[in-house]
Amino acid sequence: MNFNSPHSFHIPVMGLGYTIDTPVKVARFGISSVVSIIQDDLVEQMRKFYCEAEGLKYTAISTKDIDHRAKRIRAYLNLLKQIVDAQVQKLKAEAFGKGKDIDKYFRLLPDSSPDKHLYTEMNALGEGPEKEALQQKLRQRIIPGAIDVNIMTKVDNPSYDKAGKPLPDEYSDALSALRGFALSELSSAVVFSAGLNPRLFAYLEKFSDFYPDENGNIKKKIILKVSDYRSALIQGKFLAKKGIYISEFRIESGLNCGGHAFPTEGHLLGPILEEFRTKREELSHELFPLLEKALADKKLPFPSAAGGIRVSVQGGIGTAEEDAFLREYYKVHSTGWGSPFLLVPEATNVDQHTLEMLATAQEEDYYLSHSSPLGLPFNNFRKSSAEEQRKERIMKHRPGSPCYKKHLAFNTEFTPQPICTASRQYQNLKIRQLTEQQIPGAEFQEEFDLITEKDCLCEGLSVAVLLKNRLPVEHHLEAVTICPGPNLAYFSGIFSLEDMVAHIYGRKNILNARNRPHMFLKELKMYVDFFKTEAEKCRATITAKQKSYLSAFRSNLDKGIAYYQSMLLQLAFGKREVALRINADLEDSARVLANVVL
């Protein structure tokens, strides 16, 4: 992201299409956001759309080109930069006045911003040279938000030639995406999520933009999304030994987030942040000597920005008080606000039907599912049109989806070439195998439901942007999958960008009337429920390994509860009555946890 951003928050990547053009919508206002670049056909559709909208020449990049994925991504990112640069220049040239983007830029800033103070001072002046001088100074202070990109490291399928033979590694999904970003004109960051991919991380060494130039500046930065301190240390060391500087560790809640969930072994967000707070200097001492040696071996300077470890956090933040607490107590540099922005049409792409469903949704409409073909827990929305379609297909005895994009095709149980577990082909084969086993009815239904719960994310997570912009949808697959975090249950309605930013900074409250627990308490409850489910799965035939895992899980949750009890007043923002409610919730979770028998 733009580490000089005037804002203290960023908009994380959401799905494949929900934030694919968010920089065009918000970057001119200084707000950084993250674009998914893994699905090249969607990227190409959006490039064509914006070229036509901006009156620019569009030349299609054909799939016949062996390197079409990287070339499409590179061309789209260059286009985003071109559009945002033009927007910023236009904004800077505007006259100050009601309804102008230049005024909106400064109105959106946090009240603590020196630029906001200067803007307020300028507005209080009468016309004259002094006011004109301040306006010119303000124009020079405008900084656009970053156009960052996301690569989910697990989505790294090989590509095949026309004869069905695998192409060399550099044409795989993730490596092609990285090459497209690396060769683009952007000066921004790639966010790596879903863990360490040695092949992908090693590929960084091929591109000079990831290394410091002669002045120690890095054009392309690395942000690692991590679940805990240990993950940061392992991945950090791997990259430091290659001379790759990690500009930011982005911590995300294991369960209280949108999209795929990566549950830890009972390690809660508060204790995780505490470990980063107390060990930040230790992490620097672990990584920087490795980095310095690797860069010296390559005859490159140490990064000029490497003054310490930068940390951000996201997952379930819902109030200005929580946001401020994370920044002030844990010293995080930025907070991620994702799911609430799905209710902001100015910032994200949600089709009208889905937007209306989200705007009126209840708490029970958000749930942790097994829908993802990746085999990871997936935050889902019961009222999505994709859920309706999935159930209809089962009713018509045609479970599963046609599989055109194949980004999540990893299973070789029945076929030599990988197929997707959400595909009609796989589910038919798996159900046939299940039927042949002649197992009892209840057990059969349970297995059948697990097979057919898998749904196509490649189509579902990308189609909303096409529907919103009235673009062609291939194969008429218009069912929308959307994956908000459960925090969205406490926001009802459709909001403007100014409404949402004002809420983040405490100038306005747009929460609904539902009783919303503190973000840490919500995550704790989700982890306790997850623990109960995992324990129930294996209670009848628990192995020593499973018992050890669950015992460690419970121990970590107990430690987390104790940590929160020691932090009651801080979590309650100094309000005694809030502290009493939080303590009661902690005691309830502790009781539920103690009653789970292993």
XYZ file of C-alpha atoms in Angstrom:
598
model
C 0.000 0.000 0.000
C 0.999 3.646 -0.074
C 2.836 3.908 3.258
C 2.436 7.689 3.095
C -1.327 7.350 2.769
C -3.263 10.135 4.491
C -5.723 7.544 5.810
C -5.253 5.084 8.660
C -7.316 2.324 7.015
C -7.262 0.341 3.779
C -9.848 -1.681 1.828
C -8.685 -5.333 1.607
C -9.243 -7.577 -1.400
C -12.764 -9.013 -1.533
C -13.597 -11.940 -3.783
C -12.432 -11.862 -7.378
C -14.521 -8.947 -8.587
C -15.768 -6.935 -5.610
C -12.629 -4.760 -5.435
C -11.196 -5.382 -8.907
C -11.608 -1.709 -9.852
C -11.880 -0.128 -6.400
C -8.756 2.033 -7.022
C -10.639 3.805 -9.830
C -13.363 4.603 -7.317
C -11.357 5.612 -4.217
C -7.615 6.047 -4.881
C -7.959 9.730 -5.834
C -9.276 10.319 -2.314
C -6.105 8.908 -0.762
C -7.667 5.520 0.111
C -5.572 2.410 -0.586
C -7.229 -0.791 -1.760
C -6.309 -4.275 -2.951
C -7.197 -5.798 -6.341
C -7.460 -9.529 -7.072
C -5.463 -10.364 -10.196
C -5.704 -14.157 -10.299
C -8.542 -14.431 -12.833
C -7.133 -13.100 -16.090
C -10.318 -13.362 -18.181
C -12.142 -11.075 -15.722
C -9.157 -8.725 -15.720
C -9.332 -8.593 -19.520
C -13.080 -7.871 -19.494
C -12.515 -5.006 -17.070
C -9.676 -3.612 -19.193
C -11.942 -3.560 -22.237
C -14.729 -1.932 -20.203
C -12.511 0.856 -18.873
C -10.754 1.491 -22.174
C -14.168 2.071 -23.751
C -15.365 4.180 -20.798
C -12.242 6.377 -20.915
C -12.103 6.619 -24.720
C -8.807 4.718 -24.887
C -7.686 2.249 -27.530
C -8.275 -1.386 -26.590
C -6.359 -4.240 -28.189
C -7.416 -7.682 -27.023
C -4.824 -10.092 -25.638
C -5.749 -13.526 -26.933
C -5.551 -16.760 -24.973
C -3.571 -18.102 -27.933
C -0.613 -16.123 -26.591
C 1.276 -18.496 -24.295
C 1.880 -15.651 -21.835
C -1.599 -14.132 -22.062
C -2.252 -14.271 -18.288
C 0.729 -12.116 -17.344
C 0.224 -9.758 -20.295
C -3.444 -9.194 -19.477
C -2.682 -8.478 -15.825
C 0.162 -6.138 -16.682
C -1.981 -4.217 -19.205
C -4.877 -3.869 -16.748
C -2.688 -2.645 -13.890
C -1.052 -0.113 -16.200
C -4.535 1.057 -17.210
C -5.597 1.444 -13.570
C -2.501 3.550 -12.928
C -3.186 5.668 -16.008
C -6.787 6.325 -14.971
C -5.945 7.113 -11.329
C -3.068 9.396 -12.339
C -5.425 11.315 -14.644
C -8.081 11.520 -11.909
C -5.583 12.938 -9.430
C -4.314 15.526 -11.885
C -7.893 16.593 -12.613
C -8.684 16.742 -8.891
C -5.634 18.883 -8.179
C -6.661 21.319 -10.919
C -10.189 21.790 -9.594
C -11.335 24.955 -7.932
C -12.268 24.459 -4.298
C -16.003 24.559 -3.804
C -19.022 22.580 -2.720
C -19.464 19.304 -4.604
C -15.905 19.143 -5.920
C -13.723 16.041 -5.556
C -10.881 18.163 -4.198
C -13.063 19.200 -1.254
C -14.225 15.621 -0.774
C -10.590 14.517 -0.563
C -9.996 16.750 2.456
C -13.411 16.187 4.048
C -12.738 12.433 4.136
C -9.454 12.797 6.033
C -9.318 11.944 9.749
C -9.900 14.948 11.987
C -6.389 14.554 13.402
C -4.806 15.064 9.969
C -2.677 18.227 9.629
C -3.980 18.526 6.066
C -7.566 18.468 7.364
C -6.670 21.273 9.791
C -5.097 23.257 6.976
C -8.220 22.732 4.842
C -10.453 23.949 7.681
C -8.206 26.987 8.129
C -8.368 27.730 4.393
C -12.178 27.525 4.356
C -12.400 30.049 7.197
C -10.510 32.704 5.194
C -12.067 35.269 2.962
C -11.062 35.509 -0.674
C -7.563 36.830 -1.235
C -3.878 35.943 -1.663
C -3.617 34.155 1.704
C -6.454 31.792 0.833
C -5.042 31.163 -2.645
C -1.631 30.336 -1.146
C -3.173 27.815 1.252
C -5.156 26.242 -1.596
C -1.975 25.807 -3.617
C -0.264 24.258 -0.610
C -3.181 21.836 -0.141
C -3.008 20.782 -3.798
C 0.643 19.878 -3.344
C -0.217 17.753 -0.285
C -2.660 15.461 -2.126
C -1.498 11.820 -2.100
C -3.425 9.088 -3.947
C -4.141 5.736 -2.329
C -2.168 2.708 -3.440
C -3.208 0.247 -6.128
C -2.117 -2.919 -4.336
C -2.746 -6.424 -5.660
C -3.483 -9.777 -4.035
C -2.202 -13.227 -4.939
C -3.614 -16.181 -3.008
C -0.560 -18.424 -2.910
C -2.543 -21.675 -2.898
C -4.186 -20.819 -6.236
C -1.231 -21.860 -8.368
C -2.436 -24.412 -10.893
C -0.234 -25.326 -13.844
C -1.249 -24.249 -17.352
C -1.495 -26.707 -20.226
C -0.833 -26.506 -23.944
C -3.348 -27.572 -26.602
C -2.167 -31.162 -26.348
C -2.873 -31.215 -22.619
C 0.782 -31.172 -21.564
C 1.805 -28.960 -18.630
C 3.599 -25.750 -19.566
C 6.760 -24.655 -17.689
C 6.323 -23.459 -14.101
C 6.434 -19.758 -14.957
C 3.049 -20.080 -16.702
C 1.265 -21.313 -13.574
C -1.589 -19.195 -12.188
C 0.283 -17.490 -9.337
C 3.621 -17.065 -11.122
C 1.923 -15.542 -14.163
C 0.001 -13.155 -11.922
C 3.197 -12.150 -10.135
C 4.969 -11.560 -13.440
C 2.115 -9.341 -14.630
C 2.419 -7.213 -11.497
C 6.223 -7.197 -11.513
C 6.399 -5.947 -15.100
C 3.676 -3.322 -14.635
C 4.316 0.386 -14.132
C 2.835 0.366 -10.635
C 4.820 1.373 -7.596
C 2.806 -0.487 -4.974
C 2.621 -3.784 -3.088
C 1.603 -7.365 -3.680
C -0.272 -8.969 -0.789
C 0.555 -12.676 -0.457
C -2.203 -14.576 1.356
C -2.750 -18.250 2.297
C 0.761 -19.125 3.406
C 4.179 -19.928 2.034
C 4.544 -21.016 -1.609
C 8.284 -21.720 -2.084
C 8.071 -21.738 -5.885
C 6.223 -18.412 -5.975
C 8.447 -16.755 -3.372
C 11.589 -17.924 -5.164
C 10.248 -16.389 -8.388
C 10.471 -12.923 -6.808
C 14.249 -13.061 -7.353
C 13.694 -12.788 -11.109
C 12.489 -9.178 -10.899
C 14.617 -6.194 -9.934
C 11.609 -4.124 -8.809
C 11.394 -6.212 -5.615
C 14.931 -5.171 -4.633
C 16.244 -1.784 -3.478
C 17.597 0.524 -6.169
C 20.845 2.480 -5.745
C 19.046 4.857 -3.358
C 17.583 2.022 -1.279
C 14.052 2.532 -2.625
C 11.847 -0.436 -3.523
C 9.334 0.014 -6.349
C 7.383 -3.218 -5.752
C 6.783 -4.041 -2.093
C 5.749 -7.227 -0.310
C 2.909 -7.439 2.195
C 2.563 -10.816 3.895
C -0.853 -11.714 5.259
C -0.162 -13.850 8.330
C -2.201 -15.614 10.997
C 0.316 -15.360 13.866
C 3.860 -14.410 14.878
C 5.330 -17.838 14.072
C 3.984 -17.659 10.513
C 5.500 -14.191 10.107
C 8.884 -15.421 11.336
C 8.974 -18.511 9.083
C 7.900 -16.709 5.912
C 9.971 -13.661 6.820
C 13.151 -15.707 7.135
C 12.483 -17.531 3.862
C 12.239 -14.229 1.988
C 14.968 -12.403 3.913
C 17.473 -15.080 2.878
C 16.675 -14.160 -0.715
C 17.198 -10.454 -0.050
C 13.461 -9.721 -0.170
C 12.318 -7.085 2.326
C 8.840 -7.476 3.779
C 7.319 -4.016 3.935
C 4.382 -5.076 6.086
C 2.962 -8.017 8.015
C -0.816 -7.955 7.670
C -2.499 -9.871 10.498
C -5.991 -11.194 9.845
C -8.416 -12.856 12.249
C -8.489 -16.596 11.669
C -12.308 -16.772 11.680
C -13.829 -13.294 12.060
C -13.098 -12.257 8.485
C -14.575 -12.466 5.009
C -13.766 -15.043 2.354
C -11.623 -18.041 3.216
C -10.953 -18.554 6.907
C -7.632 -19.815 8.225
C -8.376 -20.879 11.808
C -5.378 -21.000 14.092
C -4.933 -23.637 16.782
C -7.015 -21.534 19.158
C -4.709 -18.520 19.036
C -6.916 -15.433 19.319
C -6.371 -12.090 17.627
C -5.711 -10.112 20.828
C -2.883 -12.350 22.095
C -1.468 -12.537 18.556
C -1.336 -8.739 18.349
C 0.202 -8.628 21.834
C 3.009 -10.908 20.679
C 3.702 -8.662 17.698
C 3.590 -5.611 19.976
C 6.163 -7.023 22.398
C 8.349 -8.862 19.876
C 8.483 -6.376 17.018
C 12.087 -5.463 17.766
C 12.983 -9.137 18.175
C 11.467 -9.854 14.750
C 13.647 -7.114 13.254
C 16.732 -8.646 14.879
C 15.812 -12.057 13.416
C 15.157 -10.859 9.873
C 17.384 -7.870 9.193
C 20.801 -9.625 9.498
C 19.606 -12.294 7.037
C 18.314 -9.590 4.711
C 21.484 -7.515 4.963
C 23.733 -10.501 4.158
C 21.604 -11.583 1.170
C 21.559 -8.053 -0.246
C 25.299 -7.648 0.293
C 25.870 -10.910 -1.602
C 23.826 -9.449 -4.456
C 25.746 -6.141 -4.149
C 22.554 -4.241 -3.357
C 21.939 -1.587 -0.666
C 19.834 -2.110 2.436
C 16.274 -0.720 1.974
C 15.959 2.907 3.034
C 12.491 2.169 4.478
C 13.699 -0.653 6.747
C 13.461 1.313 9.976
C 11.354 -1.286 11.745
C 8.581 -3.814 11.346
C 5.326 -2.446 9.961
C 2.126 -4.227 11.064
C -1.505 -3.882 9.987
C -4.616 -5.772 11.097
C -8.001 -6.679 9.662
C -10.951 -8.909 10.452
C -14.151 -7.885 12.217
C -13.350 -4.247 13.078
C -16.635 -2.417 13.401
C -16.348 0.759 15.472
C -14.122 3.822 15.618
C -13.231 2.882 19.211
C -11.982 -0.561 18.160
C -10.069 0.961 15.272
C -8.378 3.553 17.502
C -7.581 0.948 20.172
C -5.824 -1.292 17.638
C -3.713 1.597 16.397
C -2.940 3.160 19.766
C -2.410 0.126 22.011
C -1.004 -2.424 19.563
C 0.706 0.258 17.444
C -0.595 -1.084 14.137
C 0.031 1.207 11.197
C -3.181 0.515 9.322
C -6.517 -1.221 9.823
C -8.424 -3.145 7.165
C -12.150 -2.471 6.730
C -13.507 -4.994 4.247
C -17.051 -6.358 4.493
C -18.755 -3.051 5.505
C -17.589 -1.561 2.200
C -19.747 -4.112 0.351
C -22.613 -1.803 1.329
C -20.878 1.157 -0.343
C -21.614 1.110 -4.116
C -19.154 3.987 -4.605
C -16.305 1.709 -3.502
C -17.122 -1.891 -4.453
C -19.021 -3.978 -7.002
C -22.147 -5.678 -5.660
C -25.076 -6.309 -7.986
C -28.383 -4.717 -6.996
C -30.140 -7.946 -5.916
C -27.278 -9.042 -3.669
C -26.859 -5.514 -2.307
C -30.502 -5.447 -1.227
C -30.128 -8.864 0.427
C -27.038 -7.716 2.348
C -28.654 -4.445 3.384
C -31.482 -6.284 5.171
C -29.663 -9.444 6.298
C -29.886 -10.964 9.782
C -27.083 -12.447 11.900
C -28.057 -16.006 10.997
C -27.629 -15.250 7.279
C -23.844 -15.253 7.695
C -22.195 -18.604 8.398
C -18.956 -20.565 8.150
C -19.336 -23.129 5.378
C -17.484 -25.929 3.594
C -18.319 -24.463 0.182
C -14.771 -23.867 -0.993
C -13.104 -26.432 -3.280
C -9.837 -25.510 -1.540
C -11.014 -27.499 1.492
C -10.767 -24.433 3.738
C -13.599 -22.984 5.839
C -15.378 -20.290 3.855
C -17.510 -17.427 5.170
C -20.762 -17.602 3.239
C -24.113 -15.833 2.836
C -27.296 -17.929 2.968
C -29.347 -15.550 0.795
C -26.950 -15.477 -2.157
C -28.227 -16.478 -5.576
C -25.364 -18.997 -5.770
C -26.749 -20.821 -2.714
C -30.194 -20.884 -4.330
C -28.696 -22.246 -7.558
C -26.689 -24.921 -5.733
C -29.831 -26.234 -3.992
C -31.854 -26.137 -7.221
C -29.232 -28.219 -9.008
C -29.387 -30.855 -6.272
C -33.195 -30.908 -6.478
C -32.918 -31.477 -10.242
C -30.403 -34.317 -9.648
C -27.683 -32.303 -11.353
C -25.380 -31.304 -8.476
C -22.156 -29.460 -9.139
C -21.121 -26.716 -11.534
C -19.777 -26.666 -15.059
C -16.064 -25.926 -14.742
C -14.663 -23.515 -17.300
C -11.976 -21.544 -15.488
C -10.330 -24.392 -13.516
C -8.439 -22.145 -11.068
C -9.369 -24.478 -8.190
C -8.933 -27.771 -10.031
C -6.653 -29.747 -7.700
C -8.298 -33.168 -7.261
C -6.866 -36.260 -9.021
C -8.932 -38.880 -7.189
C -10.725 -39.966 -10.386
C -8.828 -38.335 -13.253
C -5.165 -38.010 -14.290
C -5.585 -34.258 -14.899
C -6.828 -32.328 -11.818
C -10.496 -31.398 -11.615
C -12.429 -29.201 -9.174
C -14.436 -30.727 -6.327
C -17.225 -28.211 -7.070
C -17.474 -29.453 -10.660
C -20.388 -31.537 -11.919
C -17.872 -34.082 -13.189
C -16.288 -34.629 -9.789
C -19.527 -34.633 -7.798
C -21.145 -37.168 -10.112
C -18.141 -39.472 -9.794
C -17.968 -39.042 -6.038
C -21.717 -39.636 -5.519
C -21.533 -42.757 -7.676
C -18.691 -44.021 -5.509
C -20.676 -43.202 -2.373
C -23.763 -45.030 -3.693
C -21.724 -48.153 -4.411
C -20.607 -48.271 -0.766
C -24.229 -48.947 0.329
C -23.880 -47.139 3.661
C -26.868 -46.396 5.988
C -29.239 -43.568 5.042
C -28.248 -40.950 7.626
C -24.553 -41.499 7.046
C -25.101 -41.448 3.270
C -26.948 -38.107 3.511
C -24.190 -36.595 5.634
C -21.534 -37.604 3.080
C -23.750 -36.510 0.182
C -24.196 -33.058 1.757
C -20.446 -32.652 2.202
C -19.865 -33.474 -1.465
C -22.575 -31.191 -2.820
C -21.842 -28.259 -0.494
C -18.813 -27.409 -2.640
C -19.659 -24.595 -5.041
C -17.975 -22.800 -7.940
C -16.105 -19.769 -6.607
C -14.415 -18.870 -9.896
C -17.739 -17.849 -11.431
C -19.621 -16.850 -8.281
C -17.020 -14.470 -6.842
C -16.478 -12.642 -10.133
C -19.897 -12.234 -11.731
C -21.258 -9.370 -9.567
C -18.999 -6.797 -11.223
C -20.256 -7.923 -14.641
C -23.897 -7.711 -13.564
C -23.410 -4.299 -11.979
C -21.784 -2.903 -15.126
C -24.117 -4.764 -17.512
C -21.283 -6.660 -19.119
C -21.652 -10.000 -20.927
C -21.671 -13.069 -18.673
C -20.219 -16.152 -20.301
C -22.307 -19.338 -20.303
C -25.143 -17.396 -18.564
C -23.659 -18.270 -15.144
C -25.148 -15.299 -13.289
C -25.433 -16.755 -9.762
C -23.517 -14.617 -7.267
C -21.376 -15.962 -4.435
C -20.550 -13.392 -1.775
C -18.467 -14.015 1.320
C -18.759 -11.254 3.945
C -17.461 -11.669 7.442
C -20.078 -11.988 10.212
C -19.348 -8.386 11.236
C -21.570 -7.235 8.363
C -24.628 -8.358 10.365
C -24.263 -5.159 12.417
C -24.519 -2.856 9.394
C -27.893 -2.463 7.665
C -28.584 -0.255 4.673
C -26.682 1.182 1.744
C -24.116 3.870 2.493
C -22.116 6.560 0.757
C -18.326 6.600 0.855
C -18.473 9.640 3.153
C -20.851 7.796 5.516
C -18.521 4.817 5.864
C -15.349 6.862 6.280
C -17.084 9.081 8.835
C -18.055 5.919 10.753
C -14.473 4.625 10.702
C -13.196 7.920 12.131
C -15.961 8.280 14.728
C -17.703 11.247 13.149
C -20.867 9.209 12.617
C -22.378 5.921 13.818
C -24.004 3.754 11.119
C -24.315 0.508 13.115
C -27.792 -0.970 13.360
C -29.568 -1.579 16.679
C -28.387 -5.191 17.122
C -26.300 -6.000 20.162
C -22.806 -6.106 18.675
C -20.083 -7.733 20.796
C -16.520 -6.404 20.859
C -14.604 -7.734 17.841
C -12.339 -9.832 20.107
C -15.356 -11.362 21.871
C -17.070 -12.179 18.568
C -13.958 -13.986 17.367
C -13.672 -15.857 20.679
C -17.251 -17.139 20.390
C -16.571 -18.265 16.819
C -13.467 -20.140 17.965
C -15.333 -21.814 20.837
C -18.063 -22.932 18.409
C -15.404 -24.148 15.968
C -13.673 -26.079 18.769
C -16.949 -27.733 19.800
C -17.631 -28.797 16.203
C -14.120 -30.204 15.759
C -14.396 -32.122 19.052
C -17.788 -33.577 18.105
C -16.474 -34.787 14.744
C -13.960 -37.136 16.304
C -15.447 -37.888 19.731
C -16.449 -41.489 18.904
C -13.078 -42.518 17.447
C -10.617 -39.896 18.688
C -6.945 -40.615 18.032
C -4.003 -39.594 20.187
C -3.021 -37.022 17.552
C -6.510 -35.509 17.477
C -6.668 -35.395 21.263
C -3.312 -33.633 21.412
C -4.484 -31.080 18.813
C -7.755 -30.399 20.645
C -6.038 -30.177 24.031
C -3.611 -27.575 22.671
C -6.540 -25.757 21.045
C -8.447 -25.586 24.366
C -5.332 -24.494 26.234
C -4.758 -21.629 23.805
C -8.386 -20.529 24.114
C -8.116 -20.605 27.926
C -4.996 -18.445 27.715
C -6.790 -16.063 25.371
C -9.722 -15.710 27.780
C -7.318 -15.004 30.639
C -5.547 -12.384 28.509
C -8.827 -10.618 27.730
C -9.829 -10.692 31.406
C -6.544 -8.959 32.246
C -7.382 -6.310 29.620
C -10.983 -5.652 30.619
C -10.815 -1.895 31.073
C -8.800 -1.370 27.890
C -11.230 -3.514 25.870
C -14.143 -1.618 27.404
C -12.490 1.725 26.504
C -12.511 2.642 30.201
C -16.289 2.163 30.656
C -17.039 0.067 33.745
C -20.489 -1.105 32.639
C -19.039 -2.292 29.303
C -16.259 -4.108 31.183
C -18.860 -5.996 33.230
C -20.656 -7.126 30.053
C -17.389 -8.223 28.453
C -16.413 -10.157 31.553
C -19.796 -11.921 31.591
C -19.289 -12.929 27.935
C -15.790 -14.205 28.732
C -17.115 -16.285 31.618
C -19.837 -17.733 29.364
C -17.241 -18.760 26.765
C -15.048 -20.267 29.483
C -18.001 -22.348 30.770
C -18.906 -23.619 27.303
C -15.274 -24.519 26.672
C -14.927 -26.371 29.983
C -18.012 -28.467 29.214
C -16.602 -29.895 25.985
C -15.507 -33.457 26.753
C -12.587 -34.907 24.793
